[in-house]
Amino acid sequence: MIILASSSPRRQELLKKLCDDFKIEVCNAPEIENLENPTELAIKNATIKAETVAQIFLNDIVIGADTIVVLNGEIFGKPHGERGAFEMLKKLSGKKHEVITGLAICKGSKTYNASEVTEVFFGEMTDGEISEYVATGEPLDKSGSYALQGGAAKFIEKIHGDWSNVVGLPLYRLRILAKSAGINF
């Protein structure tokens, strides 16, 4: 059985594009909030999620993922309330940033890791536009305070890289990582 160690409905929808038969097991292990290298941070947190769940489901394949937004070395996780979301979006306005997702697959006693980086270019946003978007509530549970597939789409000028990474689960990278673990989706 394949288990996704995530409560994210976006990750669940994306994983359905690779396989229909999986179950969800939410991991409540505390995440690491700071590491100097953002890619290492995303991989480490994905690994914590996958390995924590794999300790319970020893005979299953467990997938963990962690997505962060990085602007000039500053890591943006999920915002702390509406004010935090507004401040993040204000910083992202008119700038290019990176979305990094760390992946971990636990199979047997082995853990396989990978990451994906996508560049996202935001157009300029007025304070009013940011406030209006934040008021929808959509940004409050998302890294970087926005959803590419949601209301923030109108602010995104362009992306370079995998769009599914920005949504939270880079499908191509996950498929390649799974193959290296002997799993075919």
Coordinates of C-alpha atoms in Angstrom, one line a residue:
M1 CA 0.0 0.0 0.0
I2 CA 1.1 3.5 -0.7
I3 CA 0.6 6.1 2.0
L4 CA 0.8 9.9 1.6
A5 CA 2.0 11.5 4.8
S6 CA 0.1 14.7 4.3
S7 CA -3.2 16.2 5.0
S8 CA -2.9 18.6 2.0
P9 CA -5.9 18.2 -0.4
R10 CA -3.7 19.6 -3.2
R11 CA -1.1 16.9 -2.7
Q12 CA -3.8 14.3 -2.6
E13 CA -5.3 15.5 -5.9
L14 CA -1.9 15.5 -7.5
L15 CA -0.9 12.0 -6.3
K16 CA -4.2 10.7 -7.9
K17 CA -2.6 11.6 -11.3
L18 CA 0.1 9.0 -10.6
C19 CA -1.9 6.3 -8.7
D20 CA -5.4 5.7 -7.6
D21 CA -4.8 3.4 -4.7
F22 CA -3.3 5.2 -1.7
K23 CA -4.3 6.2 1.7
I24 CA -3.6 9.3 3.8
E25 CA -1.9 9.3 7.2
V26 CA -1.2 12.7 8.6
C27 CA 2.1 13.1 10.4
N28 CA 2.1 15.5 13.4
A29 CA 5.8 15.3 14.1
P30 CA 7.3 18.7 14.7
E31 CA 9.1 20.2 11.7
I32 CA 12.5 21.9 11.7
E33 CA 12.0 25.6 11.0
N34 CA 15.5 26.7 10.2
L35 CA 18.4 25.3 8.4
E36 CA 20.9 27.4 6.4
N37 CA 20.2 25.6 3.2
P38 CA 16.5 25.8 2.1
T39 CA 16.7 22.7 -0.1
E40 CA 18.1 20.7 2.8
L41 CA 15.4 22.1 5.0
A42 CA 12.6 20.9 2.7
I43 CA 14.2 17.5 2.3
K44 CA 14.7 17.1 6.0
N45 CA 11.1 17.9 6.8
A46 CA 9.8 15.6 4.1
T47 CA 12.0 12.9 5.5
I48 CA 10.7 13.5 9.1
K49 CA 7.1 13.2 7.8
A50 CA 7.7 10.0 5.8
E51 CA 9.9 8.2 8.4
T52 CA 7.5 9.0 11.2
V53 CA 4.6 7.4 9.4
A54 CA 6.8 4.6 8.1
Q55 CA 7.6 3.6 11.7
I56 CA 3.9 2.7 12.1
F57 CA 3.3 1.2 8.7
L58 CA 6.4 -0.9 8.3
N59 CA 5.4 -2.9 5.2
D60 CA 4.0 0.0 3.2
I61 CA 5.5 2.7 1.0
V62 CA 5.3 6.1 2.5
I63 CA 5.6 9.4 0.7
G64 CA 6.5 12.6 2.5
A65 CA 6.7 16.1 1.0
D66 CA 7.5 19.6 2.3
T67 CA 7.2 22.8 0.3
I68 CA 8.7 26.1 1.1
V69 CA 9.0 29.5 -0.6
V70 CA 12.4 31.3 -0.7
L71 CA 13.0 34.9 -1.5
N72 CA 16.6 36.1 -1.4
G73 CA 17.5 33.5 1.1
E74 CA 14.5 34.1 3.4
I75 CA 12.3 31.1 3.9
F76 CA 8.6 31.6 3.9
G77 CA 6.5 28.8 5.4
K78 CA 2.8 29.1 6.2
P79 CA 1.8 32.5 7.4
H80 CA 0.9 33.4 11.0
G81 CA -2.6 34.8 10.4
E82 CA -3.8 37.4 8.0
R83 CA -1.1 40.0 8.9
G84 CA 1.6 37.4 8.2
A85 CA 0.0 36.5 4.9
F86 CA -0.2 40.2 3.9
E87 CA 3.5 40.8 4.8
M88 CA 4.7 37.7 2.8
L89 CA 2.7 38.7 -0.3
K90 CA 3.9 42.3 0.0
K91 CA 7.5 41.0 0.0
L92 CA 6.8 38.8 -3.0
S93 CA 5.1 41.5 -5.0
G94 CA 7.0 42.3 -8.2
K95 CA 9.8 39.8 -7.5
K96 CA 11.0 36.4 -8.5
H97 CA 11.2 33.7 -5.8
E98 CA 11.8 30.0 -5.6
V99 CA 9.4 27.2 -4.6
I100 CA 11.3 24.2 -3.2
T101 CA 9.7 20.9 -2.5
G102 CA 11.6 18.2 -0.7
L103 CA 10.4 14.6 -1.3
A104 CA 11.0 11.4 0.7
I105 CA 9.9 7.9 0.0
C106 CA 10.3 5.2 2.6
K107 CA 10.3 1.7 1.4
G108 CA 11.4 -1.1 3.7
S109 CA 14.4 0.2 5.7
K110 CA 15.5 2.7 3.0
T111 CA 14.6 6.3 2.5
Y112 CA 15.0 7.9 -0.9
N113 CA 15.1 11.7 -1.3
A114 CA 14.9 14.3 -4.0
S115 CA 13.9 17.9 -4.4
E116 CA 12.5 20.2 -7.1
V117 CA 12.9 24.0 -7.5
T118 CA 10.6 26.2 -9.6
E119 CA 11.0 29.9 -10.1
V120 CA 7.9 32.0 -9.8
F121 CA 7.6 35.6 -10.9
F122 CA 5.0 37.8 -9.3
G123 CA 3.7 41.0 -10.9
E124 CA 3.3 44.1 -8.8
M125 CA 0.3 43.9 -6.4
T126 CA -1.3 46.9 -4.6
D127 CA -2.0 46.8 -0.9
G128 CA -5.7 46.6 -1.7
E129 CA -5.2 43.6 -4.0
I130 CA -3.2 41.8 -1.4
S131 CA -5.8 42.6 1.3
E132 CA -8.6 41.4 -0.9
Y133 CA -6.8 38.1 -1.6
V134 CA -5.9 37.6 2.0
A135 CA -9.5 38.2 3.0
T136 CA -10.5 35.1 0.9
G137 CA -8.7 33.0 3.5
E138 CA -7.0 31.0 0.8
P139 CA -3.4 32.1 1.7
L140 CA -3.7 31.2 5.3
D141 CA -2.6 27.6 5.1
K142 CA -0.1 27.8 2.2
S143 CA 3.6 28.2 2.1
G144 CA 4.3 31.7 0.8
S145 CA 0.7 32.6 1.4
Y146 CA -0.6 31.9 -2.1
A147 CA -2.1 29.2 -4.3
L148 CA -1.0 29.0 -7.9
Q149 CA -4.1 27.0 -8.7
G150 CA -6.3 29.5 -6.9
G151 CA -6.9 33.2 -6.6
A152 CA -3.1 34.1 -6.8
A153 CA -3.0 33.0 -10.4
K154 CA -3.9 36.5 -11.5
F155 CA -0.7 37.8 -9.8
I156 CA 1.7 35.3 -11.3
E157 CA 3.5 36.7 -14.4
K158 CA 5.3 33.4 -15.2
I159 CA 6.9 30.4 -13.8
H160 CA 10.1 28.5 -14.9
G161 CA 9.8 24.9 -14.0
D162 CA 7.3 22.3 -12.8
W163 CA 3.9 23.8 -12.0
S164 CA 2.9 20.8 -9.9
N165 CA 5.9 21.7 -7.6
V166 CA 4.3 25.1 -6.9
V167 CA 1.1 23.4 -6.0
G168 CA 2.9 21.1 -3.6
L169 CA 3.9 17.8 -5.2
P170 CA 6.3 17.7 -8.1
L171 CA 4.9 14.8 -10.1
Y172 CA 7.7 14.3 -12.5
R173 CA 10.4 14.3 -9.8
L174 CA 8.2 12.0 -7.6
R175 CA 7.8 9.6 -10.4
I176 CA 11.6 9.5 -11.1
L177 CA 12.3 9.1 -7.3
A178 CA 9.8 6.3 -7.1
K179 CA 11.5 4.5 -10.0
S180 CA 14.8 4.7 -8.2
A181 CA 13.1 3.0 -5.3
G182 CA 11.7 0.3 -7.6
I183 CA 8.2 1.7 -7.6
N184 CA 6.3 2.1 -10.8
F185 CA 3.3 4.4 -10.8

